PDB file of C-alpha atoms in Angstrom:
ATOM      1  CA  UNK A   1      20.968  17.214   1.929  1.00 48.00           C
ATOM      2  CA  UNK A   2      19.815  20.280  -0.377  1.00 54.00           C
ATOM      3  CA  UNK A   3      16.142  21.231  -0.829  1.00 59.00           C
ATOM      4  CA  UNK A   4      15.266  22.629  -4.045  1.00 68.00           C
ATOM      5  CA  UNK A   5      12.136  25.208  -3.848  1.00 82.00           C
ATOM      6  CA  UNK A   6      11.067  23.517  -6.724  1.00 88.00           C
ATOM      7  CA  UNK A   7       7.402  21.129  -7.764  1.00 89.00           C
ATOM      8  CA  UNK A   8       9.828  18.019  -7.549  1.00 88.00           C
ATOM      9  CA  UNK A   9      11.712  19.185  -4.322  1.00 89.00           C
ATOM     10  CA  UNK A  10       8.605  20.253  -2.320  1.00 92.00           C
ATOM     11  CA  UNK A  11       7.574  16.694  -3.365  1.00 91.00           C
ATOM     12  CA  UNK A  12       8.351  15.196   0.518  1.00 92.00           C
ATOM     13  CA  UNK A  13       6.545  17.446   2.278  1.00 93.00           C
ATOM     14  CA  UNK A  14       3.790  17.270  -0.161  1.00 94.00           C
ATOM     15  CA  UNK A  15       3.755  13.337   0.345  1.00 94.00           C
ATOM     16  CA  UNK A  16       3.957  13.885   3.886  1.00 95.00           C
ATOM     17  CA  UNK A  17       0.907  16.138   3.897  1.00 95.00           C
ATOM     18  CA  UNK A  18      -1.042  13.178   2.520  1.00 94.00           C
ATOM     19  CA  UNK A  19       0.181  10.321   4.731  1.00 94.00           C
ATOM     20  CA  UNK A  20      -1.299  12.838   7.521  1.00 95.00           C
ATOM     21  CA  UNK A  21      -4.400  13.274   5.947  1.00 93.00           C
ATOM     22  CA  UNK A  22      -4.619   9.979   5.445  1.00 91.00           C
ATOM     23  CA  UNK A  23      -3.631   8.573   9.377  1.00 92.00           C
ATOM     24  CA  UNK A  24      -6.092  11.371  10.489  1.00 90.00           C
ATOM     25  CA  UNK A  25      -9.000  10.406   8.085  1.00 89.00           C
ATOM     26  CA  UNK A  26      -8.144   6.946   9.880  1.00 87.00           C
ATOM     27  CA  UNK A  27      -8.085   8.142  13.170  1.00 86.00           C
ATOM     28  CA  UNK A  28     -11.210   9.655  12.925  1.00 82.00           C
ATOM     29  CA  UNK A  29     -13.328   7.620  10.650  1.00 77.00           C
ATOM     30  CA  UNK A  30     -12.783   4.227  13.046  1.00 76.00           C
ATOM     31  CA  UNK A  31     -13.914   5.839  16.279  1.00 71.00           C
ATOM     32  CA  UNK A  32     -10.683   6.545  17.682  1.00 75.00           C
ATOM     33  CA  UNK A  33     -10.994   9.877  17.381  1.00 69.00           C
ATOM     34  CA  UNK A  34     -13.428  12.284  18.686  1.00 75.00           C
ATOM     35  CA  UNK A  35     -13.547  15.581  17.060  1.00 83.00           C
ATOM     36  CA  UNK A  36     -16.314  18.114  16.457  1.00 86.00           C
ATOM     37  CA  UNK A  37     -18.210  17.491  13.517  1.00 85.00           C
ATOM     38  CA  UNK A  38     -17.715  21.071  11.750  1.00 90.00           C
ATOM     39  CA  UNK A  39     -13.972  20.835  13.021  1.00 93.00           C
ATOM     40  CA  UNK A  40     -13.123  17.825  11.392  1.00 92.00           C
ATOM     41  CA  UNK A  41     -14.932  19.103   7.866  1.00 94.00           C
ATOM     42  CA  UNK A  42     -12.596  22.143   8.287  1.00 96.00           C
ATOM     43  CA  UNK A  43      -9.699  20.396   8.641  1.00 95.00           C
ATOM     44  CA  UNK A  44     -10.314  17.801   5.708  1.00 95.00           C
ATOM     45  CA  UNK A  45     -10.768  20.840   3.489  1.00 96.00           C
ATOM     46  CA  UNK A  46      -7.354  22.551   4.651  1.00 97.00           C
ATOM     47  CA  UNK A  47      -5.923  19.155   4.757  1.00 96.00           C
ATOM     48  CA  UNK A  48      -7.247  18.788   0.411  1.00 96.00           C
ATOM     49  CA  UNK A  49      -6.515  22.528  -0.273  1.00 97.00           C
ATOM     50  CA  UNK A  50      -3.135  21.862   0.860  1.00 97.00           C
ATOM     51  CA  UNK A  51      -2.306  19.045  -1.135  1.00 96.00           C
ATOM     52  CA  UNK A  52      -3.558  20.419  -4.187  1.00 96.00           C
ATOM     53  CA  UNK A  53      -1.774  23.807  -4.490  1.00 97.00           C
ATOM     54  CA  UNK A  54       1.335  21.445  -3.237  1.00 96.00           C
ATOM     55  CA  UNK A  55       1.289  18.721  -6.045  1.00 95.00           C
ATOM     56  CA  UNK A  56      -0.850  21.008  -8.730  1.00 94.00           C
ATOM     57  CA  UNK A  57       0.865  23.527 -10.587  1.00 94.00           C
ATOM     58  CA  UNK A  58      -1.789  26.593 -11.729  1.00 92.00           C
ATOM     59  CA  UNK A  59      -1.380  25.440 -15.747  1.00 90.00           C
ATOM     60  CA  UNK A  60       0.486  22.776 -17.800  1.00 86.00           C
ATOM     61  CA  UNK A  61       4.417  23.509 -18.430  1.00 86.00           C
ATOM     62  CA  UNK A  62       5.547  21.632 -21.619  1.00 83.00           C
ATOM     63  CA  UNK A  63       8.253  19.060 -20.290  1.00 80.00           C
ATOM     64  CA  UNK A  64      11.693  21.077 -20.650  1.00 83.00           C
ATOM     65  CA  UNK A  65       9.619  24.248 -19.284  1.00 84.00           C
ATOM     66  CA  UNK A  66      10.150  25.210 -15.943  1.00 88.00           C
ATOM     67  CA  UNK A  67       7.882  26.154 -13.549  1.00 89.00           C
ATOM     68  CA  UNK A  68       8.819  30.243 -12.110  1.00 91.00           C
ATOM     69  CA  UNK A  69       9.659  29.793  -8.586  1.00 91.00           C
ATOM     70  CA  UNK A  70       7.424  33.040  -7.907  1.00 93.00           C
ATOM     71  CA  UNK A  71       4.388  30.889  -8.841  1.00 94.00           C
ATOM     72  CA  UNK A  72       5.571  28.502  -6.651  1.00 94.00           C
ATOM     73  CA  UNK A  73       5.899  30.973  -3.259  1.00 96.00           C
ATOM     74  CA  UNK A  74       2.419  31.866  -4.261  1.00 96.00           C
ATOM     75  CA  UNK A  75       0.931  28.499  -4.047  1.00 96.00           C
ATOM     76  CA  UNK A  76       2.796  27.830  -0.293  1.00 96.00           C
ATOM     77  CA  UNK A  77       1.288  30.979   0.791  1.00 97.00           C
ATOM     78  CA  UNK A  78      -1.961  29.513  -0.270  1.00 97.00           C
ATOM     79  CA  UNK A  79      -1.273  26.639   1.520  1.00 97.00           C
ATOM     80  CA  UNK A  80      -0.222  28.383   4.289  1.00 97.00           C
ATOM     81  CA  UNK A  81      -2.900  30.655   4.266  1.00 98.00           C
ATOM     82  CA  UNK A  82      -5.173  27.408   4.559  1.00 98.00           C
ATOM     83  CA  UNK A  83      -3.566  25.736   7.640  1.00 97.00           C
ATOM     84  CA  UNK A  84      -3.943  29.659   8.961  1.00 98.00           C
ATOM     85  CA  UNK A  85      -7.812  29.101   8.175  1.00 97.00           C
ATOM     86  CA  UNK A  86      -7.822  25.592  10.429  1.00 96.00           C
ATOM     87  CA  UNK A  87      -6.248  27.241  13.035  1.00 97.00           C
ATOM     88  CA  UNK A  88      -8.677  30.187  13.531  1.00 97.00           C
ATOM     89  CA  UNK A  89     -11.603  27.854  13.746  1.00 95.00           C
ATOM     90  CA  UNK A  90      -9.824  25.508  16.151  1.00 94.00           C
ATOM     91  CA  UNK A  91      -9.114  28.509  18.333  1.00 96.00           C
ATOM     92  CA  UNK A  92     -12.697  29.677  17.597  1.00 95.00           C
ATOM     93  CA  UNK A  93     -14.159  26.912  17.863  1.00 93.00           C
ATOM     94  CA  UNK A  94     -16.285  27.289  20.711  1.00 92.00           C
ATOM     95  CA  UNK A  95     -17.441  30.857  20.042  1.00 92.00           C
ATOM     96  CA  UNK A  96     -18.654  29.892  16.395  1.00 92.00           C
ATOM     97  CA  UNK A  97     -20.840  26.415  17.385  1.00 89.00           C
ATOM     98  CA  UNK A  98     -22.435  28.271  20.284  1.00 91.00           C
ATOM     99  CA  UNK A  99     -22.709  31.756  18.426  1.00 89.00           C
ATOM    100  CA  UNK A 100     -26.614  32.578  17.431  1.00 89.00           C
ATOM    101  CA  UNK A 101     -27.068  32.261  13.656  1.00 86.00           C
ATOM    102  CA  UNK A 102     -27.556  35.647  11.618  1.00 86.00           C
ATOM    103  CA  UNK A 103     -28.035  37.606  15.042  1.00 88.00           C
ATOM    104  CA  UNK A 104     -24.267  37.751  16.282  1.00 91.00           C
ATOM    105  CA  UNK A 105     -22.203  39.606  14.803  1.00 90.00           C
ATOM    106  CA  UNK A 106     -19.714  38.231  12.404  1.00 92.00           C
ATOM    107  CA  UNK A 107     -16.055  39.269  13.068  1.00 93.00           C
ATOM    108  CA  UNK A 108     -13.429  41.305  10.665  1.00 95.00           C
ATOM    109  CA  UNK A 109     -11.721  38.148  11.409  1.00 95.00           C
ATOM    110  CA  UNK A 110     -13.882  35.719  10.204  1.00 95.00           C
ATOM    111  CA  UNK A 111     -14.821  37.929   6.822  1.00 95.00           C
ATOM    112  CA  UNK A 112     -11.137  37.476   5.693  1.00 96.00           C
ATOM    113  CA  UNK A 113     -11.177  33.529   6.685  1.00 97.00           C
ATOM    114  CA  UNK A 114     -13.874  32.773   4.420  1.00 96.00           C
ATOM    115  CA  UNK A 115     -13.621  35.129   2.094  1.00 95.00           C
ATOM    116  CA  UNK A 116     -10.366  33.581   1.496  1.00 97.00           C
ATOM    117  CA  UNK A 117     -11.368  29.838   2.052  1.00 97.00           C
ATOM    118  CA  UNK A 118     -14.091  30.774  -0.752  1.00 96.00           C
ATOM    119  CA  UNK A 119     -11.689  31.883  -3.231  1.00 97.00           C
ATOM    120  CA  UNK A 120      -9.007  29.375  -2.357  1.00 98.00           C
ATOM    121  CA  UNK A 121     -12.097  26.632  -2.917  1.00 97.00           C
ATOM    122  CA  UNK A 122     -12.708  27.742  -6.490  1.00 97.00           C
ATOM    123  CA  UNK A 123      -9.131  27.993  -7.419  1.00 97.00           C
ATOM    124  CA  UNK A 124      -8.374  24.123  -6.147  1.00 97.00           C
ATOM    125  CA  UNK A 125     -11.836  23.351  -8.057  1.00 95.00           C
ATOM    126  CA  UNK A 126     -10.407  25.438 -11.513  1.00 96.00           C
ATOM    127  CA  UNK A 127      -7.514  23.346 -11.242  1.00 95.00           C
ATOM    128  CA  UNK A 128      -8.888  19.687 -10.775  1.00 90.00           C
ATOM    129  CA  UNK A 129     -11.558  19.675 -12.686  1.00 87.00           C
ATOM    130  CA  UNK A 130     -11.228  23.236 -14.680  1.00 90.00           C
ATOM    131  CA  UNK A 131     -13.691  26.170 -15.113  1.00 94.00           C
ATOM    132  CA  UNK A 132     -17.414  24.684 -15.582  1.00 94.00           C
ATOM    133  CA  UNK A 133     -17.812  24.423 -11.703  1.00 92.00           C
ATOM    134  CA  UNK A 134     -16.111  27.328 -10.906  1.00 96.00           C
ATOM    135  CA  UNK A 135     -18.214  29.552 -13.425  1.00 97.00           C
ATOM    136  CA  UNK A 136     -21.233  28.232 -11.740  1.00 96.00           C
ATOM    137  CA  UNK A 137     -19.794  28.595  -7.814  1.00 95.00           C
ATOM    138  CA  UNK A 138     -19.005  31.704  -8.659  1.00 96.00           C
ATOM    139  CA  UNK A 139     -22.594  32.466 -10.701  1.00 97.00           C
ATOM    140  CA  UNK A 140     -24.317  31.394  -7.615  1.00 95.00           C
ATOM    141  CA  UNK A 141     -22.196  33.558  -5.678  1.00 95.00           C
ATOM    142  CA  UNK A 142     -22.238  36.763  -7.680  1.00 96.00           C
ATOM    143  CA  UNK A 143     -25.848  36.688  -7.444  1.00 96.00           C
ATOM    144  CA  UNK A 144     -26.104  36.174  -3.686  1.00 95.00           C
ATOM    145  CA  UNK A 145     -24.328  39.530  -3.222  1.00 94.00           C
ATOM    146  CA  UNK A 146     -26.254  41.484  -6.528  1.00 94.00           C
ATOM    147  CA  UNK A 147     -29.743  39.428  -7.049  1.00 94.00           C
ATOM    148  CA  UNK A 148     -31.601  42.260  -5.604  1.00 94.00           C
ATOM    149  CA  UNK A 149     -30.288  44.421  -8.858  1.00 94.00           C
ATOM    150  CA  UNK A 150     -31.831  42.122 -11.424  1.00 93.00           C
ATOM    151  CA  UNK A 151     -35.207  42.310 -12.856  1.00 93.00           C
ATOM    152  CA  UNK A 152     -38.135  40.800 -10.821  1.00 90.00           C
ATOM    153  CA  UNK A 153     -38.731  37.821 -12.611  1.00 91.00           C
ATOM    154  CA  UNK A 154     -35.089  36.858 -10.607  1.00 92.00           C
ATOM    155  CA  UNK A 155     -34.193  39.081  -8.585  1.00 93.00           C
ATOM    156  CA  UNK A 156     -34.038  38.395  -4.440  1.00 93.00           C
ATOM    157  CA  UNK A 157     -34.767  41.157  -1.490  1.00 91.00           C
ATOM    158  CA  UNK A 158     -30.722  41.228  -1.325  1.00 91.00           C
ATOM    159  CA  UNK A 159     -28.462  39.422   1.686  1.00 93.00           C
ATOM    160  CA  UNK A 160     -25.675  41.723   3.830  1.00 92.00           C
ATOM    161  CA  UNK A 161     -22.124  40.704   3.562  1.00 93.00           C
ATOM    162  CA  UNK A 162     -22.355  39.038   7.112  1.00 93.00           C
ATOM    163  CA  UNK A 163     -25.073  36.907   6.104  1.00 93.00           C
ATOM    164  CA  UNK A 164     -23.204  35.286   3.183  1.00 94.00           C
ATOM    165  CA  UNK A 165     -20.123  35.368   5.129  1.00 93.00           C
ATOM    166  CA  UNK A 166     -21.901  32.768   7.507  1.00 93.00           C
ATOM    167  CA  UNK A 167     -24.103  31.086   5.756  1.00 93.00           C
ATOM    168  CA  UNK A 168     -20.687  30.190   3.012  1.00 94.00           C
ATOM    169  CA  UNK A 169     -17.961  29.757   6.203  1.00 94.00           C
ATOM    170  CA  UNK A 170     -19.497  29.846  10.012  1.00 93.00           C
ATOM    171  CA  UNK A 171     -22.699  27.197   9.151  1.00 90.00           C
ATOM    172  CA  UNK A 172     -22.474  23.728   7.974  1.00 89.00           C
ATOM    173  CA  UNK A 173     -24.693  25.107   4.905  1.00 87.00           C
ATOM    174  CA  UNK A 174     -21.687  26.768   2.368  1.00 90.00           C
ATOM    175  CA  UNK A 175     -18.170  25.076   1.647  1.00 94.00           C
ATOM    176  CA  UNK A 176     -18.811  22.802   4.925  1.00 94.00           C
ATOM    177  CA  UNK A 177     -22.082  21.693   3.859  1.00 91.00           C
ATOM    178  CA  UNK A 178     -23.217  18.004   3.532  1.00 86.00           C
ATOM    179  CA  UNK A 179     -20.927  16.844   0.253  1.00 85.00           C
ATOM    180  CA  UNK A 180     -18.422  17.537   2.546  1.00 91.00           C
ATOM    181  CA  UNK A 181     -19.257  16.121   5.419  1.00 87.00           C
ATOM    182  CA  UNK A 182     -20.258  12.337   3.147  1.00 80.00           C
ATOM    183  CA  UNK A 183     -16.582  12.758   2.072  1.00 82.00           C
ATOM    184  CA  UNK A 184     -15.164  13.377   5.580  1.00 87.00           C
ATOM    185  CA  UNK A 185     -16.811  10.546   7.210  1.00 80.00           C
ATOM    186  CA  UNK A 186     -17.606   7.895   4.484  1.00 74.00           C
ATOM    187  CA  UNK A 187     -16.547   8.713   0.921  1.00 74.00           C
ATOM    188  CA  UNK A 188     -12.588   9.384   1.836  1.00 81.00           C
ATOM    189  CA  UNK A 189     -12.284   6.204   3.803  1.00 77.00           C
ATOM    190  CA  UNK A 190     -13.260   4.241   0.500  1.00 71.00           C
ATOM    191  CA  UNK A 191     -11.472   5.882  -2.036  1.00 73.00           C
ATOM    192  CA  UNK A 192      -8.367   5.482   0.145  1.00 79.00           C
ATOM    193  CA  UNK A 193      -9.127   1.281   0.467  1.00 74.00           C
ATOM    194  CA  UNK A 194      -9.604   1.469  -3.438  1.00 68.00           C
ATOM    195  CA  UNK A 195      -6.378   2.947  -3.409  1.00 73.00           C
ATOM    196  CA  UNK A 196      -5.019   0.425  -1.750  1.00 78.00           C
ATOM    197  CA  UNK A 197      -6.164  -2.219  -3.432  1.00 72.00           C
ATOM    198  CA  UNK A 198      -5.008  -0.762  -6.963  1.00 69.00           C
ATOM    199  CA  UNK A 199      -1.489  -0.211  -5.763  1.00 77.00           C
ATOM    200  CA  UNK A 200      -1.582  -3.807  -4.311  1.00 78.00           C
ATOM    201  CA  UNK A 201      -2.705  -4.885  -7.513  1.00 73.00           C
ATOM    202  CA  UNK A 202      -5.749  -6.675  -6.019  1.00 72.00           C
ATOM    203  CA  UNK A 203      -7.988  -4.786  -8.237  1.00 65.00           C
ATOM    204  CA  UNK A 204      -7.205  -6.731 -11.281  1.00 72.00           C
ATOM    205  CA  UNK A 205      -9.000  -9.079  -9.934  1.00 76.00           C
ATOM    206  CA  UNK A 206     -12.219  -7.863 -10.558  1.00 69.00           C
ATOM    207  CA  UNK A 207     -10.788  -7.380 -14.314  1.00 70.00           C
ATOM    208  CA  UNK A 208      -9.780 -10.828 -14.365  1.00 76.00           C
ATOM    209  CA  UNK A 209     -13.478 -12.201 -13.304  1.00 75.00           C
ATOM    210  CA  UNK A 210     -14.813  -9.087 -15.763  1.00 73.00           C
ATOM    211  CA  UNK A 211     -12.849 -10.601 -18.790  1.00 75.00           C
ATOM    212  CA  UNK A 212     -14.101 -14.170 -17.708  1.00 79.00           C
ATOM    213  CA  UNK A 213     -17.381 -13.395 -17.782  1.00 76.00           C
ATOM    214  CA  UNK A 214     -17.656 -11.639 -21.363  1.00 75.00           C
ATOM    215  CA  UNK A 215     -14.720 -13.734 -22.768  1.00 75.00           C
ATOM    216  CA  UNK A 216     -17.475 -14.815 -25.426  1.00 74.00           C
ATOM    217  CA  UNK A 217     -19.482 -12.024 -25.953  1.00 73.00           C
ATOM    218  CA  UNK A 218     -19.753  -9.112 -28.486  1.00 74.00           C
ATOM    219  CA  UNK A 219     -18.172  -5.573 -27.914  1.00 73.00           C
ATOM    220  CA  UNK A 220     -16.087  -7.201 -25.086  1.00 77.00           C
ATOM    221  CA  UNK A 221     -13.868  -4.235 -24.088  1.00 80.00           C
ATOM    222  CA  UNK A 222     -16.796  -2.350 -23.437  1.00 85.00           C
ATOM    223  CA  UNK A 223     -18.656  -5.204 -21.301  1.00 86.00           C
ATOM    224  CA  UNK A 224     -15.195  -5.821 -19.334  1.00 84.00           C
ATOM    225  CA  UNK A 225     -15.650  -2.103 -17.904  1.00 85.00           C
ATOM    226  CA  UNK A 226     -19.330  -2.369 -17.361  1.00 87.00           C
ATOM    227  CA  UNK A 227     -18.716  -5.640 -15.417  1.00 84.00           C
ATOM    228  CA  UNK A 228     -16.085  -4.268 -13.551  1.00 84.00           C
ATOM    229  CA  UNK A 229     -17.052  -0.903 -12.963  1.00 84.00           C
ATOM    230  CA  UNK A 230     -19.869  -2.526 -11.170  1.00 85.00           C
ATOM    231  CA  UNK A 231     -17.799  -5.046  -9.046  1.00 83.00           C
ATOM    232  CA  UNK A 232     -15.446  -2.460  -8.009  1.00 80.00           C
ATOM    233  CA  UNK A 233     -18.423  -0.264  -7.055  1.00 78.00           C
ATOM    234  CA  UNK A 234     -19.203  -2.756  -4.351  1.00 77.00           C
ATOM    235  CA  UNK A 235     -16.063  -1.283  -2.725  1.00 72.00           C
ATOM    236  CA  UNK A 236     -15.886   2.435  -3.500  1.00 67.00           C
ATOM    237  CA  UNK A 237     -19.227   3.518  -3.301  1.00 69.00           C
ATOM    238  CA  UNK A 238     -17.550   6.728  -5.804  1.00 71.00           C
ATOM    239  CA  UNK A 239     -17.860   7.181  -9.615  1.00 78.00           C
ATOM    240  CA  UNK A 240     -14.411   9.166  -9.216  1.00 74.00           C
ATOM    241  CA  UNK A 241     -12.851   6.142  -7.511  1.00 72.00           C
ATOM    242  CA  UNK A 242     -14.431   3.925 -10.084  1.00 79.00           C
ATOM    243  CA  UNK A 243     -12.780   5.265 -12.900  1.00 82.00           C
ATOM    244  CA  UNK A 244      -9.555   5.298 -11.243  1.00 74.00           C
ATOM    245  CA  UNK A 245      -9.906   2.039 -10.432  1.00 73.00           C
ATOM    246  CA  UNK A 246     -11.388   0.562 -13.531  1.00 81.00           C
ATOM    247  CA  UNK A 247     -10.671   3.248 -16.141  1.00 83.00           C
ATOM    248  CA  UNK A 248      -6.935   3.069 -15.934  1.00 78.00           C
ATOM    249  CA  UNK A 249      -7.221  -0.543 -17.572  1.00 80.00           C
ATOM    250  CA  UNK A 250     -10.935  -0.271 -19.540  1.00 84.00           C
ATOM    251  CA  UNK A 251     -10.012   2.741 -21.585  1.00 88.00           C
ATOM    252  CA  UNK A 252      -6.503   1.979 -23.263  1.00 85.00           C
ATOM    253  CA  UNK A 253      -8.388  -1.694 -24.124  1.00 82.00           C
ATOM    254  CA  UNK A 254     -10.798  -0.145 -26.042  1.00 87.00           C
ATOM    255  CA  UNK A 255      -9.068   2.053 -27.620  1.00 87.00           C
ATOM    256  CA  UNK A 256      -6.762  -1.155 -28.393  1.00 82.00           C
ATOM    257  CA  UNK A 257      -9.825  -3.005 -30.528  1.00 80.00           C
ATOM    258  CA  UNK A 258     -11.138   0.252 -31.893  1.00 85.00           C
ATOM    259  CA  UNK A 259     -13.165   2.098 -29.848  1.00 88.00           C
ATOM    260  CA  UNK A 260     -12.982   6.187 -30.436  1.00 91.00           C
ATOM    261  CA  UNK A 261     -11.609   7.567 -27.168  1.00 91.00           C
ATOM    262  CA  UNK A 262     -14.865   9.599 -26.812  1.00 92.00           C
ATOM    263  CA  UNK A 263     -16.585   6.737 -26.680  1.00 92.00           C
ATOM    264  CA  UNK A 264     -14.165   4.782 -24.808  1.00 90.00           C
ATOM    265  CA  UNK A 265     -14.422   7.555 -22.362  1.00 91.00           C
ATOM    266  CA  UNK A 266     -17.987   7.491 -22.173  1.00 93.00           C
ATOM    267  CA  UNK A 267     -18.652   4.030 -21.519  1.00 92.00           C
ATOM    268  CA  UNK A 268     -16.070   3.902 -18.461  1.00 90.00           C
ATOM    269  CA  UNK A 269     -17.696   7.209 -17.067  1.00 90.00           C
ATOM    270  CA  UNK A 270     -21.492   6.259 -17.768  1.00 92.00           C
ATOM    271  CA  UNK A 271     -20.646   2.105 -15.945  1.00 90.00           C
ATOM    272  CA  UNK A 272     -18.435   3.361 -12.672  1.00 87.00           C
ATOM    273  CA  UNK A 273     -21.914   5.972 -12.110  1.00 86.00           C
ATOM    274  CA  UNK A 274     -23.584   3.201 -12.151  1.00 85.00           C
ATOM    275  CA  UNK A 275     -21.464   1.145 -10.478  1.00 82.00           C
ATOM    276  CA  UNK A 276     -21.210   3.523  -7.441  1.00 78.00           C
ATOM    277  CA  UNK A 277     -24.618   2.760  -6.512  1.00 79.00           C
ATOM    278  CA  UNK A 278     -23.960  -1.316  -6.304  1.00 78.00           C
ATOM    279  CA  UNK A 279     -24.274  -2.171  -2.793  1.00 73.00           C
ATOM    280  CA  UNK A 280     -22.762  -2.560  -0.067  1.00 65.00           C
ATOM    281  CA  UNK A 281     -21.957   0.739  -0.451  1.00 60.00           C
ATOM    282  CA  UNK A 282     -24.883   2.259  -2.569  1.00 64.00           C
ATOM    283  CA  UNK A 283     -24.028   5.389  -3.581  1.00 62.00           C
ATOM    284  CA  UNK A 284     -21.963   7.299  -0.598  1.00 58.00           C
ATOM    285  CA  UNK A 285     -20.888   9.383  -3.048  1.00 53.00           C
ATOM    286  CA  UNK A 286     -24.379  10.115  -4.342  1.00 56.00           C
ATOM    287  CA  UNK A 287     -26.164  11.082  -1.250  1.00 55.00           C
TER     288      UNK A 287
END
């Protein structure tokens, strides 16, 4: 059997990367498992870095363009260079819980870990959802390290290197802060049953009880995803997961009748918000 060191070829691995991800998300998330918290919000965002720079190229290619295989070798050594970050803080583990916050010293070590895990966070972030965040990550950032420059009205008295270093990598306050620790232990768990139930085909059920329910009605398209943005929020508890869920089938059927796309769009986005806050769930996302 050949391997090709190709998008398509590193395809397997890729795939198995997420069936571990999602076994250990499983693991964990049903008691199973017992893990430190900051460990297991380090390893969820190798295990996502990984799977991103694995199935993501860095742009578009047009279809008969081919992707340079140098590109390629530089996204595994992200990858890589990701696991290499899970590893130090499972070997470190100890020392960095039990280590006294802006008093010890912070290790060569640990300044290339996160100054790394930093910049491989806002190139995953460019790449799924393109350069707003990033420009304001890396705003925020910026300003951290040169505030005390600026003029009074916003300037700061100025943070060392070490400080930022732990308060972005060695606390649960930076890139393992709370968002991350809702997704670890509630939001992933959720998107992966809405997963399920959309390659099962169970979600066109809610469809079929949204399209019931507005068969009579004005502007039905539009009230079908409203409807079942909010019953499928009763499951995901995640506007992302919403629109997957919902969007997929909403969108094209508005677009069908006449709906602009923008507006299409629009609709789908502004009902799974809302529907991510529809109990039982309410909101995991959110908060």
């Amino acid at each position: 059997m050949s391997f090709a060191l190709t998008r398509e070829g590193i395809k397997p691995v890729a795939k198995g990367f997420a069936l571990a991800l999602a076994l250990f998300q499983i693991w964990f998330t049903t008691g199973f498992g017992v893990l430190d918290g900051s460990m297991m919000r380090v390893m969820f965002v190798s295990f996502i870095t990984v799977l991103v720079f694995l199935f993501i190229p860095g742009r578009k290619y047009k279809e008969n363009e081919k992707e340079p295989t140098l590109f390629l070798l530089i996204d595994l050594c992200c990858a890589g260079l990701a696991i290499a970050t899970a590893v130090y803080f499972a070997l470190h583990l100890t020392e960095i819980t039990t280590r006294m916050r802006y008093i010890d010293d912070v290790t060569p070590a640990a300044k290339f870990f996160a100054a790394a895990t930093v910049l491989l966070v806002l190139e995953i972030t460019r790449r799924t959802t393109g350069w707003a965040l990033v420009i304001v990550a890396s705003t925020l950032i910026l300003y951290a390290f040169f505030g005390d420059m600026l003029p009074r009205a916003v300037k700061h008295t100025g943070f060392t290197f070490d400080v930022i270093v732990e308060h972005l990598f060695l606390l649960n306050e930076g890139v393992y802060g709370i968002p991350i620790g809702v997704a670890t232990s509630t939001l992933f768990g959720f998107i992966m049953f809405g997963a399920f139930l959309e390659r099962s085909k169970m979600s066109s059920i809610f469809m079929d009880l949204a399209c019931l329910l507005t068969r009579n009605s004005q502007g039905g398209p539009a009230k079908v995803a409203i409807f079942a943005s909010a019953l499928f929020g009763t499951i995901s508890g995640s506007a992302a997961a919403n629109v997957y869920g919902t969007g997929t089938f909403t969108i094209p059927l508005m677009k069908k009748v006449g709906y602009r796309a923008p507006f299409a769009g629009a609709v789908e986005a502004v009902a799974s918000t809302g529907g991510q806050l529809m109990p039982p769930v309410m909101g995991t996302a959110a908060f």
